[in-house]
PDB file of C-alpha atoms in Angstrom:
ATOM      1  CA  MET A   1      38.240  79.232  91.173  1.00 63.00           C
ATOM      2  CA  SER A   2      36.043  77.210  88.290  1.00 79.00           C
ATOM      3  CA  THR A   3      34.983  78.328  85.158  1.00 82.00           C
ATOM      4  CA  PRO A   4      31.445  79.485  84.416  1.00 85.00           C
ATOM      5  CA  LYS A   5      29.390  76.967  82.834  1.00 89.00           C
ATOM      6  CA  LEU A   6      28.907  79.601  79.988  1.00 90.00           C
ATOM      7  CA  GLN A   7      32.135  81.336  79.992  1.00 90.00           C
ATOM      8  CA  GLN A   8      33.102  76.739  79.362  1.00 91.00           C
ATOM      9  CA  HIS A   9      30.596  76.358  76.830  1.00 90.00           C
ATOM     10  CA  TYR A  10      31.851  80.751  75.304  1.00 89.00           C
ATOM     11  CA  LYS A  11      34.908  78.953  74.577  1.00 91.00           C
ATOM     12  CA  GLU A  12      34.160  75.494  73.602  1.00 91.00           C
ATOM     13  CA  LYS A  13      30.921  76.220  70.987  1.00 91.00           C
ATOM     14  CA  VAL A  14      30.346  79.567  70.753  1.00 90.00           C
ATOM     15  CA  VAL A  15      33.305  80.783  68.722  1.00 91.00           C
ATOM     16  CA  PRO A  16      34.713  77.456  66.769  1.00 92.00           C
ATOM     17  CA  ALA A  17      30.045  77.706  65.492  1.00 92.00           C
ATOM     18  CA  LEU A  18      31.137  81.550  64.851  1.00 90.00           C
ATOM     19  CA  THR A  19      33.856  81.623  62.879  1.00 90.00           C
ATOM     20  CA  GLU A  20      31.871  79.320  60.712  1.00 90.00           C
ATOM     21  CA  LYS A  21      29.214  80.408  60.302  1.00 90.00           C
ATOM     22  CA  LEU A  22      30.119  84.005  59.522  1.00 86.00           C
ATOM     23  CA  GLY A  23      33.524  83.130  57.716  1.00 87.00           C
ATOM     24  CA  TYR A  24      36.196  84.065  60.274  1.00 87.00           C
ATOM     25  CA  GLY A  25      40.052  82.881  59.203  1.00 87.00           C
ATOM     26  CA  ASN A  26      40.513  83.759  63.093  1.00 86.00           C
ATOM     27  CA  PRO A  27      38.840  83.442  65.795  1.00 85.00           C
ATOM     28  CA  HIS A  28      39.635  86.097  67.893  1.00 88.00           C
ATOM     29  CA  GLN A  29      37.764  87.423  65.448  1.00 89.00           C
ATOM     30  CA  VAL A  30      34.390  85.821  66.674  1.00 91.00           C
ATOM     31  CA  PRO A  31      32.300  88.632  69.031  1.00 92.00           C
ATOM     32  CA  ARG A  32      32.258  88.711  72.831  1.00 92.00           C
ATOM     33  CA  LEU A  33      30.512  90.161  75.727  1.00 93.00           C
ATOM     34  CA  GLU A  34      32.787  92.513  76.656  1.00 94.00           C
ATOM     35  CA  LYS A  35      30.343  93.113  79.708  1.00 95.00           C
ATOM     36  CA  ILE A  36      26.598  93.609  80.858  1.00 94.00           C
ATOM     37  CA  VAL A  37      25.224  96.935  82.606  1.00 95.00           C
ATOM     38  CA  VAL A  38      22.440  96.425  85.069  1.00 93.00           C
ATOM     39  CA  THR A  39      20.928 100.489  85.432  1.00 92.00           C
ATOM     40  CA  SER A  40      17.528 102.043  86.918  1.00 89.00           C
ATOM     41  CA  CYS A  41      16.287 104.523  87.128  1.00 85.00           C
ATOM     42  CA  MET A  42      13.368 106.644  89.627  1.00 78.00           C
ATOM     43  CA  GLY A  43      12.835 109.425  86.993  1.00 67.00           C
ATOM     44  CA  LYS A  44       9.606 110.542  87.665  1.00 69.00           C
ATOM     45  CA  SER A  45       9.728 109.107  91.737  1.00 64.00           C
ATOM     46  CA  PRO A  46       8.062 111.149  93.871  1.00 72.00           C
ATOM     47  CA  ASP A  47      10.179 110.334  97.318  1.00 77.00           C
ATOM     48  CA  ARG A  48      12.600 109.380  94.789  1.00 75.00           C
ATOM     49  CA  LYS A  49      16.381 109.738  97.525  1.00 81.00           C
ATOM     50  CA  LEU A  50      14.254 106.280  99.093  1.00 84.00           C
ATOM     51  CA  ALA A  51      13.720 104.588  94.984  1.00 83.00           C
ATOM     52  CA  VAL A  52      17.703 105.361  94.627  1.00 86.00           C
ATOM     53  CA  ASP A  53      18.490 103.495  97.885  1.00 87.00           C
ATOM     54  CA  ASP A  54      15.441 100.355  98.025  1.00 86.00           C
ATOM     55  CA  ALA A  55      17.268  99.892  94.052  1.00 86.00           C
ATOM     56  CA  VAL A  56      21.296  99.970  95.144  1.00 89.00           C
ATOM     57  CA  VAL A  57      20.293  97.125  97.093  1.00 88.00           C
ATOM     58  CA  GLU A  58      16.733  96.010  95.050  1.00 87.00           C
ATOM     59  CA  ILE A  59      20.153  95.715  91.998  1.00 89.00           C
ATOM     60  CA  GLY A  60      22.754  94.231  95.012  1.00 89.00           C
ATOM     61  CA  LYS A  61      20.641  91.279  95.802  1.00 88.00           C
ATOM     62  CA  ILE A  62      20.360  91.001  91.715  1.00 89.00           C
ATOM     63  CA  THR A  63      23.981  91.183  90.956  1.00 90.00           C
ATOM     64  CA  GLY A  64      25.962  90.065  93.445  1.00 89.00           C
ATOM     65  CA  GLN A  65      27.519  93.439  93.472  1.00 91.00           C
ATOM     66  CA  LYS A  66      27.230  96.363  95.234  1.00 92.00           C
ATOM     67  CA  ALA A  67      25.669  99.079  92.649  1.00 91.00           C
ATOM     68  CA  SER A  68      26.459 103.042  92.449  1.00 90.00           C
ATOM     69  CA  ILE A  69      24.541 105.643  92.642  1.00 89.00           C
ATOM     70  CA  THR A  70      23.639 107.918  89.932  1.00 86.00           C
ATOM     71  CA  PHE A  71      23.401 112.206  90.003  1.00 85.00           C
ATOM     72  CA  SER A  72      21.786 114.309  87.966  1.00 80.00           C
ATOM     73  CA  LYS A  73      24.278 116.314  85.470  1.00 84.00           C
ATOM     74  CA  LYS A  74      21.590 119.596  85.819  1.00 84.00           C
ATOM     75  CA  ALA A  75      18.636 120.903  87.106  1.00 81.00           C
ATOM     76  CA  VAL A  76      15.449 120.696  84.760  1.00 77.00           C
ATOM     77  CA  ALA A  77      12.286 122.648  86.583  1.00 75.00           C
ATOM     78  CA  ASN A  78      10.433 120.210  84.981  1.00 70.00           C
ATOM     79  CA  PHE A  79      10.837 117.840  86.193  1.00 71.00           C
ATOM     80  CA  LYS A  80      11.660 119.218  89.403  1.00 73.00           C
ATOM     81  CA  LEU A  81      14.776 118.040  89.232  1.00 73.00           C
ATOM     82  CA  ARG A  82      18.075 118.882  91.243  1.00 79.00           C
ATOM     83  CA  GLU A  83      21.325 119.360  89.407  1.00 81.00           C
ATOM     84  CA  GLY A  84      23.520 116.631  91.752  1.00 77.00           C
ATOM     85  CA  GLU A  85      20.470 114.674  92.416  1.00 78.00           C
ATOM     86  CA  ALA A  86      20.404 111.329  93.238  1.00 78.00           C
ATOM     87  CA  LEU A  87      18.734 109.617  90.146  1.00 84.00           C
ATOM     88  CA  GLY A  88      19.292 106.092  89.822  1.00 86.00           C
ATOM     89  CA  ALA A  89      21.625 103.089  90.452  1.00 91.00           C
ATOM     90  CA  ARG A  90      23.313 101.179  88.092  1.00 93.00           C
ATOM     91  CA  VAL A  91      25.925  97.875  88.085  1.00 95.00           C
ATOM     92  CA  THR A  92      28.408  97.547  85.916  1.00 95.00           C
ATOM     93  CA  LEU A  93      29.535  92.944  85.500  1.00 94.00           C
ATOM     94  CA  ARG A  94      32.477  91.851  83.839  1.00 93.00           C
ATOM     95  CA  GLY A  95      34.467  88.869  83.929  1.00 91.00           C
ATOM     96  CA  THR A  96      32.921  85.564  86.324  1.00 92.00           C
ATOM     97  CA  ARG A  97      30.344  87.866  88.193  1.00 92.00           C
ATOM     98  CA  MET A  98      28.713  89.084  84.175  1.00 93.00           C
ATOM     99  CA  TRP A  99      28.801  84.667  82.739  1.00 93.00           C
ATOM    100  CA  GLU A 100      27.093  83.706  86.616  1.00 92.00           C
ATOM    101  CA  PHE A 101      24.733  86.276  85.100  1.00 91.00           C
ATOM    102  CA  LEU A 102      24.104  85.587  82.206  1.00 91.00           C
ATOM    103  CA  ASP A 103      23.226  82.628  82.846  1.00 91.00           C
ATOM    104  CA  ARG A 104      20.394  82.998  86.021  1.00 89.00           C
ATOM    105  CA  PHE A 105      18.980  85.331  82.985  1.00 88.00           C
ATOM    106  CA  ILE A 106      18.949  82.889  80.655  1.00 88.00           C
ATOM    107  CA  ASN A 107      17.818  79.889  82.897  1.00 87.00           C
ATOM    108  CA  LEU A 108      15.086  81.295  85.544  1.00 84.00           C
ATOM    109  CA  THR A 109      15.092  85.061  85.133  1.00 82.00           C
ATOM    110  CA  ALA A 110      13.470  85.343  81.313  1.00 80.00           C
ATOM    111  CA  PRO A 111      10.942  81.603  81.429  1.00 77.00           C
ATOM    112  CA  ASN A 112       9.800  83.386  84.937  1.00 77.00           C
ATOM    113  CA  ILE A 113       8.242  87.144  82.905  1.00 77.00           C
ATOM    114  CA  ARG A 114       4.720  86.783  82.842  1.00 76.00           C
ATOM    115  CA  ASP A 115       3.488  85.231  79.335  1.00 77.00           C
ATOM    116  CA  PHE A 116       7.178  85.290  78.166  1.00 78.00           C
ATOM    117  CA  ARG A 117       7.625  84.353  74.351  1.00 81.00           C
ATOM    118  CA  GLY A 118      10.978  85.265  74.547  1.00 82.00           C
ATOM    119  CA  ILE A 119      13.125  88.978  74.142  1.00 84.00           C
ATOM    120  CA  PRO A 120      12.801  90.901  71.693  1.00 84.00           C
ATOM    121  CA  SER A 121      15.789  91.500  69.282  1.00 83.00           C
ATOM    122  CA  LYS A 122      15.602  94.791  68.328  1.00 85.00           C
ATOM    123  CA  SER A 123      16.481  96.682  70.634  1.00 85.00           C
ATOM    124  CA  PHE A 124      20.658  97.164  69.800  1.00 89.00           C
ATOM    125  CA  ASP A 125      22.261 100.271  68.895  1.00 88.00           C
ATOM    126  CA  GLY A 126      23.455  99.756  65.437  1.00 88.00           C
ATOM    127  CA  LYS A 127      26.970  98.150  66.866  1.00 89.00           C
ATOM    128  CA  GLY A 128      26.582  94.660  68.143  1.00 88.00           C
ATOM    129  CA  ASN A 129      24.980  96.087  71.552  1.00 92.00           C
ATOM    130  CA  TYR A 130      21.663  94.971  72.921  1.00 92.00           C
ATOM    131  CA  ALA A 131      19.329  96.578  75.634  1.00 92.00           C
ATOM    132  CA  VAL A 132      16.431  94.868  77.249  1.00 89.00           C
ATOM    133  CA  GLY A 133      13.998  96.384  79.998  1.00 87.00           C
ATOM    134  CA  ILE A 134      13.021  94.524  81.906  1.00 84.00           C
ATOM    135  CA  PRO A 135       9.733  96.061  84.003  1.00 83.00           C
ATOM    136  CA  ASP A 136       9.932  94.961  87.407  1.00 80.00           C
ATOM    137  CA  GLN A 137      12.508  92.984  90.157  1.00 79.00           C
ATOM    138  CA  SER A 138      10.111  90.075  91.063  1.00 78.00           C
ATOM    139  CA  ILE A 139      11.537  88.101  88.164  1.00 80.00           C
ATOM    140  CA  PHE A 140      14.172  87.626  89.675  1.00 82.00           C
ATOM    141  CA  PRO A 141      14.482  84.198  91.736  1.00 78.00           C
ATOM    142  CA  GLU A 142      17.184  86.746  94.452  1.00 82.00           C
ATOM    143  CA  ILE A 143      14.363  88.876  95.288  1.00 80.00           C
ATOM    144  CA  GLU A 144      11.653  87.672  98.361  1.00 78.00           C
ATOM    145  CA  ILE A 145       8.015  88.757  96.744  1.00 77.00           C
ATOM    146  CA  ASP A 146       6.940  90.139 100.417  1.00 75.00           C
ATOM    147  CA  GLN A 147       9.975  92.246 100.785  1.00 78.00           C
ATOM    148  CA  ILE A 148       9.515  93.816  98.185  1.00 79.00           C
ATOM    149  CA  LYS A 149       8.391  98.255  98.795  1.00 79.00           C
ATOM    150  CA  ARG A 150       7.932  99.820  95.714  1.00 79.00           C
ATOM    151  CA  GLN A 151       8.566  97.974  91.711  1.00 81.00           C
ATOM    152  CA  ILE A 152      10.818  99.253  90.106  1.00 84.00           C
ATOM    153  CA  GLY A 153      11.803  98.826  86.435  1.00 83.00           C
ATOM    154  CA  PHE A 154      15.832  97.834  84.988  1.00 87.00           C
ATOM    155  CA  ASP A 155      17.431  97.947  81.724  1.00 90.00           C
ATOM    156  CA  LEU A 156      20.262  94.903  80.610  1.00 91.00           C
ATOM    157  CA  ILE A 157      22.404  95.947  78.737  1.00 93.00           C
ATOM    158  CA  PHE A 158      24.617  93.664  77.011  1.00 94.00           C
ATOM    159  CA  VAL A 159      28.407  94.927  75.504  1.00 94.00           C
ATOM    160  CA  THR A 160      30.204  93.262  72.679  1.00 93.00           C
ATOM    161  CA  THR A 161      32.557  93.613  70.317  1.00 93.00           C
ATOM    162  CA  ALA A 162      30.380  92.508  67.745  1.00 91.00           C
ATOM    163  CA  LYS A 163      31.160  95.069  64.369  1.00 91.00           C
ATOM    164  CA  THR A 164      28.110  94.893  63.423  1.00 90.00           C
ATOM    165  CA  ASP A 165      23.752  94.241  64.860  1.00 90.00           C
ATOM    166  CA  ASN A 166      24.362  90.927  63.185  1.00 90.00           C
ATOM    167  CA  GLU A 167      27.054  89.528  64.644  1.00 91.00           C
ATOM    168  CA  GLY A 168      26.328  90.104  67.911  1.00 90.00           C
ATOM    169  CA  ARG A 169      22.087  89.253  67.619  1.00 90.00           C
ATOM    170  CA  GLU A 170      24.431  85.742  66.417  1.00 90.00           C
ATOM    171  CA  LEU A 171      26.690  86.553  70.011  1.00 91.00           C
ATOM    172  CA  LEU A 172      24.442  86.392  71.754  1.00 91.00           C
ATOM    173  CA  ARG A 173      21.723  83.682  70.226  1.00 90.00           C
ATOM    174  CA  ALA A 174      24.470  81.502  70.350  1.00 91.00           C
ATOM    175  CA  LEU A 175      25.375  82.445  74.188  1.00 91.00           C
ATOM    176  CA  GLY A 176      21.749  81.112  74.171  1.00 88.00           C
ATOM    177  CA  LEU A 177      19.220  84.422  74.894  1.00 87.00           C
ATOM    178  CA  PRO A 178      16.114  84.257  74.320  1.00 85.00           C
ATOM    179  CA  PHE A 179      15.010  85.623  70.837  1.00 85.00           C
ATOM    180  CA  ARG A 180      11.300  86.107  69.645  1.00 79.00           C
ATOM    181  CA  ASP A 181      10.360  87.033  66.051  1.00 67.00           C
ATOM    182  CA  ASN A 182      13.913  85.482  64.506  1.00 52.00           C
ATOM    183  CA  LYS A 183      12.862  86.434  60.918  1.00 58.00           C
ATOM    184  CA  LYS A 184      11.635  89.837  61.138  1.00 53.00           C
ATOM    185  CA  ALA A 185      14.471  90.642  63.389  1.00 45.00           C
ATOM    186  CA  GLU A 186      17.036  88.565  59.990  1.00 50.00           C
ATOM    187  CA  GLU A 187      15.053  91.140  57.705  1.00 53.00           C
ATOM    188  CA  GLY A 188      14.808  93.777  58.972  1.00 51.00           C
ATOM    189  CA  ALA A 189      18.956  93.424  58.453  1.00 52.00           C
ATOM    190  CA  ALA A 190      18.953  92.104  55.773  1.00 52.00           C
ATOM    191  CA  ALA A 191      17.230  95.115  54.508  1.00 47.00           C
TER     192      ALA A 191
END
């Protein structure tokens, strides 16, 4: 089994570049991508059960891995939600599938976003992990547009071993994630 292109790029180019740029004494200190989590929630959909089934199928097509169904932990009367009711779907990608998904996202999917100027660079959680929302599944090349039953939005969460947002941002930028507003984000991180 061959190593994915992006993983090879990480080992050969990104690790030495970040070691030098961030001043690490050891290449093993360089942050790495641990996993990518793809989630979708159908909380407001009137036919929630069918919507969750559609989300499981769509996430499976996009990631190449079967999604698991997430269930509500407690009942909320205002949302007409019972405890234990199916609420969404999620997939955790690791290893080869993670690298291949990231490569497809960077090179094929992100440029398909309407009026694409880059993904926002502010959605870091303070620990180097990054989340981005995708409003529509039609941007993914695996989805056949005429087969879409309903619009399903996704959240992509990139979990890294970085200790700070700046380290995580540098890692994802070096991997090729197309961020926008780079100067504003760096000024915000420095302040």
